[in-house]
Short mmCIF file of C-alpha atoms in Angstrom, two decimals:
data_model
loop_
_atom_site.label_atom_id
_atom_site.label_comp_id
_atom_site.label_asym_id
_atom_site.label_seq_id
_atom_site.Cartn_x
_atom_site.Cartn_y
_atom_site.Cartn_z
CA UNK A 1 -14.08 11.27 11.98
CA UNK A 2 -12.72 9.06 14.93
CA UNK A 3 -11.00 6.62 12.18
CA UNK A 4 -9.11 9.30 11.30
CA UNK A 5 -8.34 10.72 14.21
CA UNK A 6 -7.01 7.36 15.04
CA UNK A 7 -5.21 6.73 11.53
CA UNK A 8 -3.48 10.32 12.80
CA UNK A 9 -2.38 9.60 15.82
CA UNK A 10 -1.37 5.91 14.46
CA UNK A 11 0.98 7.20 12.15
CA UNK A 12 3.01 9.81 14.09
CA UNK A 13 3.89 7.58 16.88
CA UNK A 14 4.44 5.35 13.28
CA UNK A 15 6.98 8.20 11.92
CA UNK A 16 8.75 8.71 15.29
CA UNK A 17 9.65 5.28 15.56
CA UNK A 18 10.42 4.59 11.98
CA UNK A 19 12.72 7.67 12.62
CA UNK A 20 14.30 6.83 15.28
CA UNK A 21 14.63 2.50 13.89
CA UNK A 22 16.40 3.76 11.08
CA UNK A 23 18.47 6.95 12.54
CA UNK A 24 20.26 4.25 14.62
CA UNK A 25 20.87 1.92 11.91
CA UNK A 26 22.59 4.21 10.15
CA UNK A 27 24.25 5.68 12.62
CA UNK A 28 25.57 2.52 13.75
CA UNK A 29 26.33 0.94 10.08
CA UNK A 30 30.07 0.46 8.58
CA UNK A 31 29.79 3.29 5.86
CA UNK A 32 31.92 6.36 6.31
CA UNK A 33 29.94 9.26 5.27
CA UNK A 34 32.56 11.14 4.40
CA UNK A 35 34.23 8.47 2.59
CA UNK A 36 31.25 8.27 0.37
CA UNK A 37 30.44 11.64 0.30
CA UNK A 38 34.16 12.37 -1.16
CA UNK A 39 33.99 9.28 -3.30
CA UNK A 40 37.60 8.48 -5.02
CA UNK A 41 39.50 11.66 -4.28
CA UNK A 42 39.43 10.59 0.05
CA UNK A 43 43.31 9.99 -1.03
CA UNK A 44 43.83 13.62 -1.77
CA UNK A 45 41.54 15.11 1.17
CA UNK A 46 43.82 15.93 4.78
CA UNK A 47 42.42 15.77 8.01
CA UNK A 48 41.80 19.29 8.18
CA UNK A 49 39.79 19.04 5.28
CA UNK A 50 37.74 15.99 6.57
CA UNK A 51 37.12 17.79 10.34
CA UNK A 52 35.91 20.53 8.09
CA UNK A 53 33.37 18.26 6.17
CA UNK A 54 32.25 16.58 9.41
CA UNK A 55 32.11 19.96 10.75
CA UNK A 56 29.49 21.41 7.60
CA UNK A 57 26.87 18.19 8.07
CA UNK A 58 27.23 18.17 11.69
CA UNK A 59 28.76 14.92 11.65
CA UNK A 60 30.90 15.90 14.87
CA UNK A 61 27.68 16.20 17.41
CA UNK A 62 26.57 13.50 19.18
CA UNK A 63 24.18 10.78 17.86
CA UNK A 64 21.15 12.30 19.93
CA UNK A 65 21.78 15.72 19.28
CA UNK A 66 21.72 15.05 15.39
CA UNK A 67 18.67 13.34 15.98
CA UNK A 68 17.00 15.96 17.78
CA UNK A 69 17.92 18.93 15.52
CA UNK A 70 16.79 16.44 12.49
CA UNK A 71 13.71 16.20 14.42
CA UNK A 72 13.14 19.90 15.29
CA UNK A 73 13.94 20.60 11.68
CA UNK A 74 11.15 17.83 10.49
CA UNK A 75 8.64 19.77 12.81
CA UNK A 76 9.15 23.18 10.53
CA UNK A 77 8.89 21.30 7.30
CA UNK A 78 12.46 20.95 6.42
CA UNK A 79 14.35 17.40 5.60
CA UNK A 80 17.66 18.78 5.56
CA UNK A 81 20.12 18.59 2.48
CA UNK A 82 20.83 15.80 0.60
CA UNK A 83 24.90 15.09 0.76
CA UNK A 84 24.76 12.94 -2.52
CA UNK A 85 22.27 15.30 -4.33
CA UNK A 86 23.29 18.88 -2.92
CA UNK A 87 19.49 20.06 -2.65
CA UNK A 88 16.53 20.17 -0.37
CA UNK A 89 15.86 16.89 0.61
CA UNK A 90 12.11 17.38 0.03
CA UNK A 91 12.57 18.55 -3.19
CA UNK A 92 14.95 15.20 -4.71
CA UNK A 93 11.99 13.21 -2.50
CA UNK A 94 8.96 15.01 -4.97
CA UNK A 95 11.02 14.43 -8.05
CA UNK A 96 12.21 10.86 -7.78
CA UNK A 97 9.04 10.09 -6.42
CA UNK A 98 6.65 11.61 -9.67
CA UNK A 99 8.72 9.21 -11.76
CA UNK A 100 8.05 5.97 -9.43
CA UNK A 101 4.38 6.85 -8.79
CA UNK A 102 3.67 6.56 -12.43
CA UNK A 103 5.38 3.29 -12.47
CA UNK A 104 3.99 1.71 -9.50
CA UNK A 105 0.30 3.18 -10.32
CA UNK A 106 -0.12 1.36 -13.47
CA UNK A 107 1.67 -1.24 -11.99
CA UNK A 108 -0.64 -1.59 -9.20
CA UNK A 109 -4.32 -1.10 -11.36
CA UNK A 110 -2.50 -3.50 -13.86
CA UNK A 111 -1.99 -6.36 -11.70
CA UNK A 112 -4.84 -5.52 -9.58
CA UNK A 113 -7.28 -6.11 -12.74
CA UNK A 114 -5.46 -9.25 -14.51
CA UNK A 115 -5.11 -10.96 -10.92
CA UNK A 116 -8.98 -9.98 -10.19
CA UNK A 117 -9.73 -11.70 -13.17
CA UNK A 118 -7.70 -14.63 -13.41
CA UNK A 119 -8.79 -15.81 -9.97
CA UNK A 120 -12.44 -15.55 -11.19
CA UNK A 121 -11.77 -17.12 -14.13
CA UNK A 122 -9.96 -19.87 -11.90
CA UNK A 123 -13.36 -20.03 -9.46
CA UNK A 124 -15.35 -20.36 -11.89
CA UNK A 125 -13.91 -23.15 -14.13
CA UNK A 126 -12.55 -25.17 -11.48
CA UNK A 127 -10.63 -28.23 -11.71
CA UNK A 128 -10.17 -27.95 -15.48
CA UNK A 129 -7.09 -26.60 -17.70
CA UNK A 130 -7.57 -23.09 -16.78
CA UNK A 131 -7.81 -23.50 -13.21
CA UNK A 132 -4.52 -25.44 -13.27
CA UNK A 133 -2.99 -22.75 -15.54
CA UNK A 134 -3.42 -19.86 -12.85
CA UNK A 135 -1.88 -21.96 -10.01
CA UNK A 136 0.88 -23.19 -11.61
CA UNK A 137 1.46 -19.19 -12.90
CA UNK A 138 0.88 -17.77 -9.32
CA UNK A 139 3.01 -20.97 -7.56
CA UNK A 140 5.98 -19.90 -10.34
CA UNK A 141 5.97 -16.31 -9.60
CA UNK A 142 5.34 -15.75 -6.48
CA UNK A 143 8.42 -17.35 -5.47
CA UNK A 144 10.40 -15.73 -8.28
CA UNK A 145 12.35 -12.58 -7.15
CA UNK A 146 11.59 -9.49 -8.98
CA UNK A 147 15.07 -8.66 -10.18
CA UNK A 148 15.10 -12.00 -11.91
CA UNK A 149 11.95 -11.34 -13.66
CA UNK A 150 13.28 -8.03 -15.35
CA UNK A 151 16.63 -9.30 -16.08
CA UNK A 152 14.35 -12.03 -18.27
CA UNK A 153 12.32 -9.32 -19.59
CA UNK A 154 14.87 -7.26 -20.60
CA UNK A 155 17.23 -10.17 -22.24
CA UNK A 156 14.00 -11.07 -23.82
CA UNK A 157 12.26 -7.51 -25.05
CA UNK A 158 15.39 -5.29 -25.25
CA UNK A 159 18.38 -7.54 -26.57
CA UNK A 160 17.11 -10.72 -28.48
CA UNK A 161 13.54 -8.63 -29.97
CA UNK A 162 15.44 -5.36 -29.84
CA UNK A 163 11.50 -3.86 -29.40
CA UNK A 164 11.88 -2.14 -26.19
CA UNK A 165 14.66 -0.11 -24.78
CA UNK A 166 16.90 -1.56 -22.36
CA UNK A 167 16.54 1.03 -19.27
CA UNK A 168 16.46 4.66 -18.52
CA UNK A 169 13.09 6.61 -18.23
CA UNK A 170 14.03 9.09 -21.26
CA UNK A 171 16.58 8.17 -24.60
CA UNK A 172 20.41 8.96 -23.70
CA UNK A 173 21.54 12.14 -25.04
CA UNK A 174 18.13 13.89 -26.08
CA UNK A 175 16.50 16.64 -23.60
CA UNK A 176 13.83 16.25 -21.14
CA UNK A 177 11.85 19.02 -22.85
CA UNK A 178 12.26 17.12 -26.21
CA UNK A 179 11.31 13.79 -25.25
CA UNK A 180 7.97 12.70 -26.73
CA UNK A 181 4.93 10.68 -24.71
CA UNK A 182 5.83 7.68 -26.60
CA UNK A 183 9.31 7.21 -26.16
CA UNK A 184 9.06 7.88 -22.06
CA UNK A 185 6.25 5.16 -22.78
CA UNK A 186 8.08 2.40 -23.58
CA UNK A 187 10.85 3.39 -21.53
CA UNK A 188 8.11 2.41 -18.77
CA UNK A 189 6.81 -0.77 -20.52
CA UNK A 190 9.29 -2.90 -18.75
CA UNK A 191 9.57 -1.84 -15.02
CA UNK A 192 5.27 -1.86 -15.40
CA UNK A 193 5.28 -5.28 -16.53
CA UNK A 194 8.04 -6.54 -14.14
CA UNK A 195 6.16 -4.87 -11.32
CA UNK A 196 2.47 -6.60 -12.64
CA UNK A 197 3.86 -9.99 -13.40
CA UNK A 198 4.89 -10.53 -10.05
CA UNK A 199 1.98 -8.81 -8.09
CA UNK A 200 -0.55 -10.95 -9.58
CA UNK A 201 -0.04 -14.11 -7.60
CA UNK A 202 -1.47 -12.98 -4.16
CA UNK A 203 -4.79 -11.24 -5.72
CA UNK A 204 -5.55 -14.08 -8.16
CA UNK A 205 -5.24 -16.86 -5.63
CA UNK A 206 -6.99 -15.04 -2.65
CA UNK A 207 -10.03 -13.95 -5.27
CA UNK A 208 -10.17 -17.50 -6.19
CA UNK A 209 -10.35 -19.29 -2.79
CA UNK A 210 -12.94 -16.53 -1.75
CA UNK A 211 -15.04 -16.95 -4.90
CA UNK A 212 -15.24 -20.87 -4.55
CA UNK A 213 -16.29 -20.10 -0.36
CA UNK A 214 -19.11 -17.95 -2.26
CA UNK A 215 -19.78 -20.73 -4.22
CA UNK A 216 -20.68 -22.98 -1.56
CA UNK A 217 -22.95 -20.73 -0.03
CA UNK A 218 -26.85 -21.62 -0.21
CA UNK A 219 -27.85 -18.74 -2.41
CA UNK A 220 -25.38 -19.58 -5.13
CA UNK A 221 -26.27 -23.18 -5.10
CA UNK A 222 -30.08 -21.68 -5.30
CA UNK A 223 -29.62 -19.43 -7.95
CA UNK A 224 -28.22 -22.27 -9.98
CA UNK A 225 -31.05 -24.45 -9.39
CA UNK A 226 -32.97 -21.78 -10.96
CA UNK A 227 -31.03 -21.60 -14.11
CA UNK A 228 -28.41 -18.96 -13.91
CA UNK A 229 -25.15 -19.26 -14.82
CA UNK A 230 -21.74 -18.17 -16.07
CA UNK A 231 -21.16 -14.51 -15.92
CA UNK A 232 -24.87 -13.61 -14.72
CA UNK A 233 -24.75 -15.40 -11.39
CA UNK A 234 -21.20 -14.15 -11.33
CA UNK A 235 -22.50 -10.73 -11.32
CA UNK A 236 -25.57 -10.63 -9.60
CA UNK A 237 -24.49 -12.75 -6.09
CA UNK A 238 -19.89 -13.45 -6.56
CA UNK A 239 -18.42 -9.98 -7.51
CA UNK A 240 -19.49 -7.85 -4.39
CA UNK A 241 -18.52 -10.52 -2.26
CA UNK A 242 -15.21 -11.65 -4.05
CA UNK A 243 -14.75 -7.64 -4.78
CA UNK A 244 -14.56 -6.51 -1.20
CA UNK A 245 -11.63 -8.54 0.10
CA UNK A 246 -9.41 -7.84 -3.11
CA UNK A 247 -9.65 -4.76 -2.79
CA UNK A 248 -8.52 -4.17 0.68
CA UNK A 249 -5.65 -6.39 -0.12
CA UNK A 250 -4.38 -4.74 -2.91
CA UNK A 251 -4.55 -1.43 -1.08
CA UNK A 252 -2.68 -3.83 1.60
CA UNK A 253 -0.05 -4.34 -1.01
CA UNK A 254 1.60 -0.96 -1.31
CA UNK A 255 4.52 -2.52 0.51
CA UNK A 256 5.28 -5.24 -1.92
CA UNK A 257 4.95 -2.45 -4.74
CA UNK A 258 7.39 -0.14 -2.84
CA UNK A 259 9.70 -2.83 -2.74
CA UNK A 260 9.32 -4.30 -5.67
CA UNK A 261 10.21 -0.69 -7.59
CA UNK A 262 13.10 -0.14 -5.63
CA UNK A 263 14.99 -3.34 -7.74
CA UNK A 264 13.08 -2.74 -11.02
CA UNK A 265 14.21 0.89 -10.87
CA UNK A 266 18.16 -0.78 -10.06
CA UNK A 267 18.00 -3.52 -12.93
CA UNK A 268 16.22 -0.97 -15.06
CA UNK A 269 18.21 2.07 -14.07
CA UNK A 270 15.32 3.81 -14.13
CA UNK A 271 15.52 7.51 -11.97
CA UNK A 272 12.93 6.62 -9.59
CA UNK A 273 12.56 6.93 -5.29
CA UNK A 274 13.69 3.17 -5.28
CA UNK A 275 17.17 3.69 -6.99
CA UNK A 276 17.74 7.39 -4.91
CA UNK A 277 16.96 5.07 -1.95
CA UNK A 278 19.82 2.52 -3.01
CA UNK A 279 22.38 5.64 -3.53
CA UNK A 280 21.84 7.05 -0.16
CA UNK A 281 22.15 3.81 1.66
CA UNK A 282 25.61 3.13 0.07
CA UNK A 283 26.52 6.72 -0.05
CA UNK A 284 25.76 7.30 3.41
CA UNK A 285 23.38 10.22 2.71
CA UNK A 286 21.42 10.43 6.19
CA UNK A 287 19.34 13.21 5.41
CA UNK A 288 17.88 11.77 2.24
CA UNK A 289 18.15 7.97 3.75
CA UNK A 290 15.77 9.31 6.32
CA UNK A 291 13.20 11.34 4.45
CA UNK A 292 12.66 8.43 1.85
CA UNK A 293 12.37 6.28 4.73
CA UNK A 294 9.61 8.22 6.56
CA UNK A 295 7.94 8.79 2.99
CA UNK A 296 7.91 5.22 2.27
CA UNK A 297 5.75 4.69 5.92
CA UNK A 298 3.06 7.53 5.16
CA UNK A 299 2.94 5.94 1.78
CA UNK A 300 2.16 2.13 2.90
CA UNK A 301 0.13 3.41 6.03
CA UNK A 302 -1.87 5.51 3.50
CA UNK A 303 -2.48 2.37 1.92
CA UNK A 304 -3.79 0.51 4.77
CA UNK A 305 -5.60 3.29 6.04
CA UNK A 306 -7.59 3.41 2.08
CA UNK A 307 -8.07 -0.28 2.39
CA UNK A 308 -9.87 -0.10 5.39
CA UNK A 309 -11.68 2.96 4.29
CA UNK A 310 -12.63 1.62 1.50
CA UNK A 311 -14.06 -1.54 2.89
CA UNK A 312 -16.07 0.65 5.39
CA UNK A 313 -17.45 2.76 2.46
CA UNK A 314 -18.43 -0.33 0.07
CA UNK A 315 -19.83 -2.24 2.83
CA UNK A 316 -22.12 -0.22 5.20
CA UNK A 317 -22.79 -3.33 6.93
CA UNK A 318 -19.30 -2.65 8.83
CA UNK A 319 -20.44 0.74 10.44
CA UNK A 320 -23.64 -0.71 11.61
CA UNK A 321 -22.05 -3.68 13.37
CA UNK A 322 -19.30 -1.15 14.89
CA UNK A 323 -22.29 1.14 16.38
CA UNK A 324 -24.68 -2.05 17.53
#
């Protein structure tokens, strides 16, 4: 109960400077709202028009009073109005962000798993060709930008194959009530495996160099004086050990996903939280700038907070040492 208290507390002094960070930024950036909320017709729009738009979003008040009627407004429950989308902030924020949760979920168990096991597999045969396979893979893609990596896969899978389509989360031209399982399926294949590709490299290498520290204790070199060996000794004295700290830092890695799906969703033109994210920073869209913006911090606090949660509920050894 007092972690949470604490992971409370921790988060809305979080939010209000997050807030109040990226109010000013935007306040203070080159973009003319109004420009970009008129788009091309500006030419045709007179002043009296423009004081009248400036006049609607409250773009005439001062910086601090915007800020504190945002604020007030974020106390009740309301976002404001997107400028770019026309509706309830809160409402384009649920939306876009159902489409990017599904990517960035199976992204996230995806390269969770194949990293998990590729640094055991590296532990465990080290020194040989597999070992030296998974580092030069993790060493190659972890300094490879994500963009890159989908532009391959899509050059690849979508124009020379022709197997997979080339973006979009649905087929052009067919409805949303229409649309089968399997076609928004592989509409997904490609952001998923841009997002897992590159999110393997930190898990695999930090389960390996954990697993060969296990290795090296006394009761691994014990139990393989006695005989065991491959998988069983594996099992019965590496995975809780090696398990523990890959979790918490894949938990610790919802801010690599978050950014990562923000440019798969742009290459792929996919209609997630990451590409609404992109339009209101170029459009100007404060309201919706700001809500994604506070959503994105509860999301990668909530991960930090699970990770240590987590670790606390696998290993009972922490609470102990906490109360002693």
């Amino acid at each position: 109960m007092e972690i949470l208290v604490r992971k409370g507390i921790g988060l809305i002094l979080l939010l209000f400077a997050v807030s109040a960070i990226s109010f000013m930024l935007v306040h203070l950036s080159p973009i003319d709202p109004i420009q970009a909320y008129v788009g091309a017709d500006m030419i045709r729009v007179s002043g009296e028009q423009r004081e009248a738009i400036m006049h609607y979003w409250g773009l005439n008040d001062p910086p601090l009073l915007r800020y504190w009627s945002w604020l007030s407004a974020l106390v009740s429950g309301d976002l404001g109005t997107s400028m770019v989308y026309r509706r309830p902030v809160l409402e384009v924020i649920g939306e876009r962000f159902t489409a990017s949760l599904v990517l960035m979920g199976a992204a996230w168990v995806l390269s969770g798993l194949l990293g998990f096991v590729s640094g055991v597999f590296a532990a465990m045969n080290r020194n040989t060709w597999i070992d030296n396979l998974v580092r030069w893979y993790c060493y190659t893609l972890s300094s490879t930008p994500t963009f890159w990596i989908g532009l391959l896969f899509m050059l690849v899978f979508a124009v020379w194959l022709g197997i997979l389509p080339v973006g979009l989360a649905t087929p052009a031209g067919i409805a949303s009530d229409q649309v089968q399982w399997m076609d928004r399926l592989r509409h997904m294949l490609l952001p998923v495996l841009t997002l897992s590709v590159t999110g393997i490299a930190a898990i695999a290498l930090h389960t390996k160099e954990k697993l060969i520290e296990v290795m090296n204790k006394d009761y691994w070199l014990f139990a393989r004086a006695r005989g065991e060996r491959g998988f069983t000794i594996f099992w019965r004295h590496g995975l809780r050990n090696v398990a523990l700290p890959a979790i918490t830092l894949q938990f610790a890695s919802f801010s690599e996903l978050f950014g990562g799906v923000v440019l798969a969703e742009q290459v792929f033109s996919y209609p997630g939280l990451g590409q609404a994210a992109v339009e209101a920073g170029l459009r100007g869209d404060i309201p919706l700038l700001l809500g994604i913006v506070l959503f994105s911090a509860v999301f990668v606090y909530t991960g930090n907070a699970m990770a240590e949660l987590s670790y606390r509920l696998i290993d009972p050894r922490m609470k102990k040492g906490r109360r002693s």
